[in-house]
CSV table of C-alpha atoms and ligand atoms in Angstrom, one decimal:
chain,number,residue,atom,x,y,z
O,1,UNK,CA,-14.8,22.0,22.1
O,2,UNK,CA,-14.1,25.9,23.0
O,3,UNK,CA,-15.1,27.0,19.2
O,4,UNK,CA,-17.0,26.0,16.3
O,5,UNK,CA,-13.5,25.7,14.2
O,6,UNK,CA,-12.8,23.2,16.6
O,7,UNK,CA,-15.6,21.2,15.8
O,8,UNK,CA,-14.7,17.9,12.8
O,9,UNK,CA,-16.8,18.3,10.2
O,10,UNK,CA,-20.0,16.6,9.6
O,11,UNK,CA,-18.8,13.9,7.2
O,12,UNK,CA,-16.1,12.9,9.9
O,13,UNK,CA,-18.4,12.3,12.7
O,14,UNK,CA,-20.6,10.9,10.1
O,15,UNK,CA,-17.6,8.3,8.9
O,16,UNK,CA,-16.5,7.6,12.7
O,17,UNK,CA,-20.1,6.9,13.7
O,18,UNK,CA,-20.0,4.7,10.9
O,19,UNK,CA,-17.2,3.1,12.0
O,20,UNK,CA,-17.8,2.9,15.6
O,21,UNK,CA,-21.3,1.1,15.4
O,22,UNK,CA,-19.4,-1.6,12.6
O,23,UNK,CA,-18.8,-4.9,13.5
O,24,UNK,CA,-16.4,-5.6,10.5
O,25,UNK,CA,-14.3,-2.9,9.1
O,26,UNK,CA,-11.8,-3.3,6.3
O,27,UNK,CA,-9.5,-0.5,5.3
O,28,UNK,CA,-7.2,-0.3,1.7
O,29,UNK,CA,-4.4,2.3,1.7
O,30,UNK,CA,-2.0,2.9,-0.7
O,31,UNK,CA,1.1,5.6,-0.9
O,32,UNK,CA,-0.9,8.5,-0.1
O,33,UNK,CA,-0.5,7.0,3.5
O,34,UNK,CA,3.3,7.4,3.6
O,35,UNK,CA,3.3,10.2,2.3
O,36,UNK,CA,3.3,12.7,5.1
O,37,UNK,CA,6.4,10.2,6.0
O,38,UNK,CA,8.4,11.5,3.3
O,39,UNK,CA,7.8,8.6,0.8
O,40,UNK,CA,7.2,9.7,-2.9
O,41,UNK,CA,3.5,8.6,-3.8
O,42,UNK,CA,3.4,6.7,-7.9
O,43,UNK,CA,1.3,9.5,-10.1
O,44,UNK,CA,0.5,11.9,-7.4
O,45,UNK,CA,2.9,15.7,-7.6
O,46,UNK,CA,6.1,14.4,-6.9
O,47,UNK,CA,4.9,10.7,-8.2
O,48,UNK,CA,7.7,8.5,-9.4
O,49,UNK,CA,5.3,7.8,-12.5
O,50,UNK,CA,5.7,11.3,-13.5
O,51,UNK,CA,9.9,10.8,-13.7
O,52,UNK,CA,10.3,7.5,-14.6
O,53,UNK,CA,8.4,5.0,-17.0
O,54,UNK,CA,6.8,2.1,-15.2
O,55,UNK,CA,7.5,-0.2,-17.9
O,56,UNK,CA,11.4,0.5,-17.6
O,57,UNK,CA,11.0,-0.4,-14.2
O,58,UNK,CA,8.6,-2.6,-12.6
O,59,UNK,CA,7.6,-5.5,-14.9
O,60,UNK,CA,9.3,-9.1,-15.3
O,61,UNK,CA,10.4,-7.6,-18.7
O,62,UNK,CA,12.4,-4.7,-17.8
O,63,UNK,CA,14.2,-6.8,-14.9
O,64,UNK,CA,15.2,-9.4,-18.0
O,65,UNK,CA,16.0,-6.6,-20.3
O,66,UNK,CA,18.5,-5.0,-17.3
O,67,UNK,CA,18.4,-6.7,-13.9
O,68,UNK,CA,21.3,-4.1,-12.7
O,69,UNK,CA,18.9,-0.6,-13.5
O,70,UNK,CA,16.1,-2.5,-11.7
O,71,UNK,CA,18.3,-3.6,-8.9
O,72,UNK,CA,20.0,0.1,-8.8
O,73,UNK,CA,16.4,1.8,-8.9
O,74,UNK,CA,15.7,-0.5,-5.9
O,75,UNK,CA,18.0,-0.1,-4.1
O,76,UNK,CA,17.5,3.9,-4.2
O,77,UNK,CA,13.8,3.3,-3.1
O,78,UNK,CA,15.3,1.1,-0.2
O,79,UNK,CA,17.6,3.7,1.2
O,80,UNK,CA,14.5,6.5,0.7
O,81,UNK,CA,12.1,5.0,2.7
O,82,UNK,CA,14.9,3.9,5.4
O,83,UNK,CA,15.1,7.3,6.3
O,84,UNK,CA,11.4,7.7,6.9
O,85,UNK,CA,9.4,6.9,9.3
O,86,UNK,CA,5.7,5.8,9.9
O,87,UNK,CA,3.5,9.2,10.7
O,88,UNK,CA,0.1,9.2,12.3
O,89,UNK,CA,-1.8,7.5,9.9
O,90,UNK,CA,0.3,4.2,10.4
O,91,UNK,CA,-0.3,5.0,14.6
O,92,UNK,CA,-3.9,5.0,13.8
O,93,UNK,CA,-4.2,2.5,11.6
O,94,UNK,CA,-2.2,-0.2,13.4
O,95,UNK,CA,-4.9,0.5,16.6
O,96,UNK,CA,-7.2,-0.2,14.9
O,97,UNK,CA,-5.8,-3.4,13.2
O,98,UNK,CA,-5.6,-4.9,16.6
O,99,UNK,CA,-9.4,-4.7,17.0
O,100,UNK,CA,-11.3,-7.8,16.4
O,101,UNK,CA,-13.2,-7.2,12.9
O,102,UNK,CA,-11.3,-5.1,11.5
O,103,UNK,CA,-8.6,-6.0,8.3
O,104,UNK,CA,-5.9,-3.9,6.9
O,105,UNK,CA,-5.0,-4.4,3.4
O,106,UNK,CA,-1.8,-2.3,1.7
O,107,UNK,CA,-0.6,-2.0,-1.8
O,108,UNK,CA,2.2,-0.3,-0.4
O,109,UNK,CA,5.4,-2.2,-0.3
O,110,UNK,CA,7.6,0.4,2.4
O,111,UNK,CA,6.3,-1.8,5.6
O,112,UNK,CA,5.4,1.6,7.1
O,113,UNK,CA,2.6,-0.3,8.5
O,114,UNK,CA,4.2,-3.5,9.9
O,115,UNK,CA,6.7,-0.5,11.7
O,116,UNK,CA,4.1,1.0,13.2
O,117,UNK,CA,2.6,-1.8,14.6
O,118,UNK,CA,0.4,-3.2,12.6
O,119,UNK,CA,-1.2,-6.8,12.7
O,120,UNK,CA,-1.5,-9.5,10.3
O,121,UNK,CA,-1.0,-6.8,7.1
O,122,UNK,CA,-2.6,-8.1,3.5
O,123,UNK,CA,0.4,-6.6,1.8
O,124,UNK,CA,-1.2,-6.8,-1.7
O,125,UNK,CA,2.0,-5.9,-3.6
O,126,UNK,CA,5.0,-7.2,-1.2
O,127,UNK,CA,7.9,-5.9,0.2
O,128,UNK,CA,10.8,-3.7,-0.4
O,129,UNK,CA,12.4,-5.4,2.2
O,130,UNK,CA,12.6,-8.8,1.0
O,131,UNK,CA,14.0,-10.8,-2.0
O,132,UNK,CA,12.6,-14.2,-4.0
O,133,UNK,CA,14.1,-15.8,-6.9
O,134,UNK,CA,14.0,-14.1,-10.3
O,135,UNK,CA,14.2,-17.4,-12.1
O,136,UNK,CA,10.9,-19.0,-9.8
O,137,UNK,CA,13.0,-21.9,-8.4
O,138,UNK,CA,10.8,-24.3,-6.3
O,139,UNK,CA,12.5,-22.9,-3.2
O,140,UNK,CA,13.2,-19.6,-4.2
O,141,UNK,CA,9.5,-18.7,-4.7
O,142,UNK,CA,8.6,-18.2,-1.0
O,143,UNK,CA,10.6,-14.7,-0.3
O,144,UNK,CA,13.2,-14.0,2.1
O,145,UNK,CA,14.1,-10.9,4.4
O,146,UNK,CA,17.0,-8.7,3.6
O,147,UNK,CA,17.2,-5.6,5.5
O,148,UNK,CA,20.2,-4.7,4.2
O,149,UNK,CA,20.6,-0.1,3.6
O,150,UNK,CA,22.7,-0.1,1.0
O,151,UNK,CA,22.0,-3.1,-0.4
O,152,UNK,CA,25.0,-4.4,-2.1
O,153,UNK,CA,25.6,-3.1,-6.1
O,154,UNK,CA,25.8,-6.2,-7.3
O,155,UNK,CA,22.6,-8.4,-7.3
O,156,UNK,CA,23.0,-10.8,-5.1
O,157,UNK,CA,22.0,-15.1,-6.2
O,158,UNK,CA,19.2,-17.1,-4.9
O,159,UNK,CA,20.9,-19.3,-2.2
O,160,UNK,CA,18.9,-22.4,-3.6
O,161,UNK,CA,19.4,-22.2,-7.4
O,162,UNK,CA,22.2,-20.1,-7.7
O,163,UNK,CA,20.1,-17.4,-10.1
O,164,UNK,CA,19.1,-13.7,-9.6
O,165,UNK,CA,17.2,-12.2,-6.5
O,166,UNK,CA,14.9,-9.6,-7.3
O,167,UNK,CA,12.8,-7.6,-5.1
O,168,UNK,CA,9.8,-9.5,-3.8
O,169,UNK,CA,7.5,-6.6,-4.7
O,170,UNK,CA,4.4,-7.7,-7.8
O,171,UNK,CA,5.5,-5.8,-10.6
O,172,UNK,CA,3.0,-5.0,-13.6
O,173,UNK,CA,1.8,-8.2,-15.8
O,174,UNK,CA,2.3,-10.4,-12.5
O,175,UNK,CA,-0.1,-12.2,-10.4
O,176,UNK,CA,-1.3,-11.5,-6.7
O,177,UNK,CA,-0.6,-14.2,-4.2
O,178,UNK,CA,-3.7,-15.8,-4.5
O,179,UNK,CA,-3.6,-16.3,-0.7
O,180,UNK,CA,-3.7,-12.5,-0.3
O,181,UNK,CA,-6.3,-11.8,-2.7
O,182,UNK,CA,-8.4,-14.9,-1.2
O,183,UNK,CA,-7.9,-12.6,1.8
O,184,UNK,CA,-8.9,-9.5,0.7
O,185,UNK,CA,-11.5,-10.6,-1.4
O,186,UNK,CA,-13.1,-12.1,2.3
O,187,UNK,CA,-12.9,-8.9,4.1
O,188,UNK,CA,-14.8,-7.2,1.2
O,189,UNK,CA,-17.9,-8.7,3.4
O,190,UNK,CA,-17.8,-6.1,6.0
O,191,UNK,CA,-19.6,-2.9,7.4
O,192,UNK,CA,-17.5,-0.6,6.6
O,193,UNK,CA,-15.0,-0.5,3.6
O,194,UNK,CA,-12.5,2.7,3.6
O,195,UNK,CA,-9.8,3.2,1.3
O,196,UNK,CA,-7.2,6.1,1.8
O,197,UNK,CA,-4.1,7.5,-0.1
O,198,UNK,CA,-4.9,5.4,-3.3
O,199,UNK,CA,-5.8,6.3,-6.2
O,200,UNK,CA,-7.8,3.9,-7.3
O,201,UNK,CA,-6.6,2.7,-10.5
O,202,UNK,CA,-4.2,-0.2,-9.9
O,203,UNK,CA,-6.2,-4.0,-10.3
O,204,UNK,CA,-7.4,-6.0,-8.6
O,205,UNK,CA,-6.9,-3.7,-5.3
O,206,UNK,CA,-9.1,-1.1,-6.7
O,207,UNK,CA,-11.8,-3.7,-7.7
O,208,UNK,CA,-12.6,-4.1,-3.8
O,209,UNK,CA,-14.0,-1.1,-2.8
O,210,UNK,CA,-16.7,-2.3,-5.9
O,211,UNK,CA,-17.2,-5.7,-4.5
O,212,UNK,CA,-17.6,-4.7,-1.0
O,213,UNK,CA,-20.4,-2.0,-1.9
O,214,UNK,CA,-21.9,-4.8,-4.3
O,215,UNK,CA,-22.3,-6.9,-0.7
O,216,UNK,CA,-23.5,-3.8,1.3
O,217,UNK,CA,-20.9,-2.3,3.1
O,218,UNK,CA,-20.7,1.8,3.8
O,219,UNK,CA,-17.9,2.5,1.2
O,220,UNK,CA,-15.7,5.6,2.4
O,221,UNK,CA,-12.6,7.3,1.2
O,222,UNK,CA,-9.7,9.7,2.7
O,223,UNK,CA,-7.7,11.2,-0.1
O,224,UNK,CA,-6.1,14.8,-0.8
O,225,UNK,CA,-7.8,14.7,-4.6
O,226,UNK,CA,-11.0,12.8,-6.0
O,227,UNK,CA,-9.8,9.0,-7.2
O,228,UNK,CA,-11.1,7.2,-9.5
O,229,UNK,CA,-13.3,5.7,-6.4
O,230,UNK,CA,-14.9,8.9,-5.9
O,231,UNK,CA,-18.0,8.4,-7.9
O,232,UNK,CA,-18.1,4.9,-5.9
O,233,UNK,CA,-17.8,5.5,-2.2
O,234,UNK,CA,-20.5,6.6,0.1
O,235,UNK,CA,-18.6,9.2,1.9
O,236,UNK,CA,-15.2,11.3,0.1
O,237,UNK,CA,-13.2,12.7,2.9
O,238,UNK,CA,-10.8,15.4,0.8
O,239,UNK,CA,-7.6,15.9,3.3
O,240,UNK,CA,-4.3,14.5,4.4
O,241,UNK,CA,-4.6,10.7,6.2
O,242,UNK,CA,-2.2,11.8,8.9
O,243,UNK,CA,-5.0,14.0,9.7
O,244,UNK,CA,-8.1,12.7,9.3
O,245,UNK,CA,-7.7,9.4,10.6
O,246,UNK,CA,-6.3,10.9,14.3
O,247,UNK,CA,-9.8,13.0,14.2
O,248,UNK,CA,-11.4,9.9,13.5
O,249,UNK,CA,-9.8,7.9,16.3
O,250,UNK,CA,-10.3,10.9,18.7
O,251,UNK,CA,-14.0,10.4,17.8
O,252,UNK,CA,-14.8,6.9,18.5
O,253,UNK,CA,-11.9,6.4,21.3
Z,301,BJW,C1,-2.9,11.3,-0.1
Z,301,BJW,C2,-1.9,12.0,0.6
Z,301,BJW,C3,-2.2,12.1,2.0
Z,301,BJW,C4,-1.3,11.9,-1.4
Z,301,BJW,N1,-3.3,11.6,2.5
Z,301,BJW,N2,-4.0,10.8,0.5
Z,301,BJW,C5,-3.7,-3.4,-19.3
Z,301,BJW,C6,-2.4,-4.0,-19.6
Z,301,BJW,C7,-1.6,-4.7,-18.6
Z,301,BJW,C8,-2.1,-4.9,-17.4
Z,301,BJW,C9,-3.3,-4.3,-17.1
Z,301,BJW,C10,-4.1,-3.6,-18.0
Z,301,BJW,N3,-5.3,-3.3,-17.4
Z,301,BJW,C11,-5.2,-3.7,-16.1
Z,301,BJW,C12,-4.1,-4.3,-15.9
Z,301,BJW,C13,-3.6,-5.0,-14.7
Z,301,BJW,C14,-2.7,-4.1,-13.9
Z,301,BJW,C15,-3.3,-2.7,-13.7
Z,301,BJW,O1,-4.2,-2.6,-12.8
Z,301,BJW,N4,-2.9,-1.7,-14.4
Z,301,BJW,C16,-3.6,-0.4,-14.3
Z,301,BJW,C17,-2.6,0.7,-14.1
Z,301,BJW,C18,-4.4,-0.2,-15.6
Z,301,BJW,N5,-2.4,-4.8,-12.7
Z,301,BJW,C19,-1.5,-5.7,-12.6
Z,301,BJW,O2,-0.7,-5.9,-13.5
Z,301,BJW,C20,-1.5,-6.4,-11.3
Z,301,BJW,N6,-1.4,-7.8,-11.7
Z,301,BJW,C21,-2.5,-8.4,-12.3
Z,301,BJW,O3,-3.5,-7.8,-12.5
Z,301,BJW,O4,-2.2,-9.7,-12.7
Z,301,BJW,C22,-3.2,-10.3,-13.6
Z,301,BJW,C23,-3.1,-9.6,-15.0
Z,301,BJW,C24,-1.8,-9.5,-15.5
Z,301,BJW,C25,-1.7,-8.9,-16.8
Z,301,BJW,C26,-2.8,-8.3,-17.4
Z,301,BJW,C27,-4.0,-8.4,-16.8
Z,301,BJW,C28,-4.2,-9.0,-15.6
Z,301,BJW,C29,-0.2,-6.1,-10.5
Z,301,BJW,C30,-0.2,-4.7,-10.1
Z,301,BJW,C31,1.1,-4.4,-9.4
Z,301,BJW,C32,1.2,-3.0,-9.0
Z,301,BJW,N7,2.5,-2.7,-8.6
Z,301,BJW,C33,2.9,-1.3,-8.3
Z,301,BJW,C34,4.3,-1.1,-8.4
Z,301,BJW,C35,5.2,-1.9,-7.6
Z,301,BJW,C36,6.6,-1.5,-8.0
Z,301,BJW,C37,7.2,-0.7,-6.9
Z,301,BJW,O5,6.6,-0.3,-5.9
Z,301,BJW,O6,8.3,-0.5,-7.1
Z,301,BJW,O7,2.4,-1.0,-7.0
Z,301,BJW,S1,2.1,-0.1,-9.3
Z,301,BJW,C38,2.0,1.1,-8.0
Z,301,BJW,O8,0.6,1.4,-8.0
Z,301,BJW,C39,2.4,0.4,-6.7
Z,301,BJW,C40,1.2,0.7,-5.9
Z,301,BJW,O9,1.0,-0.2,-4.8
Z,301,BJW,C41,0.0,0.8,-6.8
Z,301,BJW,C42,-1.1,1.6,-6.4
Z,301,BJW,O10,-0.8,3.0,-6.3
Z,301,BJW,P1,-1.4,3.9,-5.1
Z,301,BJW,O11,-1.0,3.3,-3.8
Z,301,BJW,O12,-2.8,4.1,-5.3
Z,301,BJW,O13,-0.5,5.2,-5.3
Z,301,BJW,P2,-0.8,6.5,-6.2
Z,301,BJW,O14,0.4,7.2,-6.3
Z,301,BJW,O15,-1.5,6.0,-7.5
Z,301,BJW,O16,-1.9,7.3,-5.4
Z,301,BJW,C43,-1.6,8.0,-4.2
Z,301,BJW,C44,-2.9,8.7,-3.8
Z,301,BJW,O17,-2.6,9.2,-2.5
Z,301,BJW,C45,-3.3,9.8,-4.7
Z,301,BJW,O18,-4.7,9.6,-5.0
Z,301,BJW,C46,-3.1,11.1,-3.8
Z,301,BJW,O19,-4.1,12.0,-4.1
Z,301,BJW,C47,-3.2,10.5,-2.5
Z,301,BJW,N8,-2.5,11.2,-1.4
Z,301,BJW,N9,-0.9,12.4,-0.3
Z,301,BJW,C48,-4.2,11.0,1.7
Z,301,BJW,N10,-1.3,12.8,2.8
């Protein structure tokens, strides 16, 4: 270090000494991760909550009411996050997922993560970049990739029933895999618990950091504004994740 301004601050080291003495460490992110990528966050500045209505949007009733404005909006958020590409968050955090212990669970659906690297991904909330069957046909349930940029304007059919593909992405008033909750819900039993880029308020996801402090871990967060987490964690980090997490790494490398 040649000055003091070089010098992380305490509740870094504190954090990376945390996490370098852990033997299980589980990490949550959600869009404030991608967002240094250039992919629009949901109700942060910018949000897409804040220009367009959820409920319009993403739930199994606005896809029945009109399957081609979901499809069009999807389509949009496909060719957005095509141009992007995963910053140093995603560099850090796929490292790290190729250490033993340590689980990485996203609610974000750009596959940022899985580009960067990344090993077996809980991806909480799917995919952008894959499609299932909007009707739940037996075959159609498990989804398929489909990388297309543009996809094509007219929604394309399930190839087993004949019905509409949708996005494989859990939309509000849908259930989790239970697969990928059962996972998450297992990693909550770990050292260290750290969420970043996420607010907070979307169930179940925001229920772990709660259940992980219930069974002991050190609960941490990284995020640019207080969550609704904040009066949870053990440790608030305020500050960008493509930023603290390199100072982290450089820490406990
Ligand atoms: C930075 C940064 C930087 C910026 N560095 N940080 C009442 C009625 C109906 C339902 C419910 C209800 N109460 C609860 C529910 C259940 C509902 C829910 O939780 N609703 C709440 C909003 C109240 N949950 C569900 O419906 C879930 N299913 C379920 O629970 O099934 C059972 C059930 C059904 C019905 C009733 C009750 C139970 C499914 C949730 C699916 C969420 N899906 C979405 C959208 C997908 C569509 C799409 O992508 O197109 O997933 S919602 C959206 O929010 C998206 C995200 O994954 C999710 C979380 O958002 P995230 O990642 O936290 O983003 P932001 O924008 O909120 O925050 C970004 C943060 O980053 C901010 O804090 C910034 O400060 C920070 N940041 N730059 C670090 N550089």
């Amino acid at each position: 270090m040649s000055s003091l301004e070089e010098r992380p601050p305490d509740h870094t080291v504190k954090l990376a000494g945390r996490i370098g003495a852990a033997t299980r460490v589980t990490i949550l992110t959600g869009a404030g991760v991608s967002a240094a990528s250039g992919v629009p966050t949901f109700r942060g500045v910018g949000g897409l909550w804040r220009t367009y209505r959820a409920e319009d949007l993403a739930t199994p009733d606005a896809f029945t009411r009109d399957p081609q404005l979901v499809w069009e909006w999807y389509a949009w958020r496909r060719e957005t996050v095509a141009a992007c590409r995963p910053n140093a968050a995603h560099a850090v955090l796929a490292r790290w997922s190729r250490r033993d212990g340590t689980t990485l669970i996203t609610q974000n659906v750009d596959d940022l993560h899985l580009r960067a690297g990344s090993r077996d991904v809980v991806r909480l909330h799917g995919s952008l970049w894959e499609l299932k069957c909007a009707d739940h046909c037996a075959a159609g349930v498990t989804p398929w990739r489909d990388e297309r940029v543009p996809l094509p304007e007219r929604i394309p059919r399930c190839p087993h029933c004949g019905g509409y593909a949708r996005p494989a992405i859990v939309w509000f008033g849908e259930s989790l895999d239970a697969s990928d909750v059962d996972r998450a819900l297992a990693a909550t039993a770990c050292d260290v618990f750290l969420t970043v880029g996420t607010s907070a308020v979307v169930y179940p996801a925001a229920g772990f950091v709660h259940e992980s402090k219930r069974r002991g871990a050190f609960t941490a967060e990284i995020n640019m504004d207080e969550t609704a987490a904040s009066s949870t964690v053990d440790l608030s980090i305020r500050g960008g994740a493509e930023e603290i997490l390199p100072a982290l790494d450089r820490l406990i490398s």
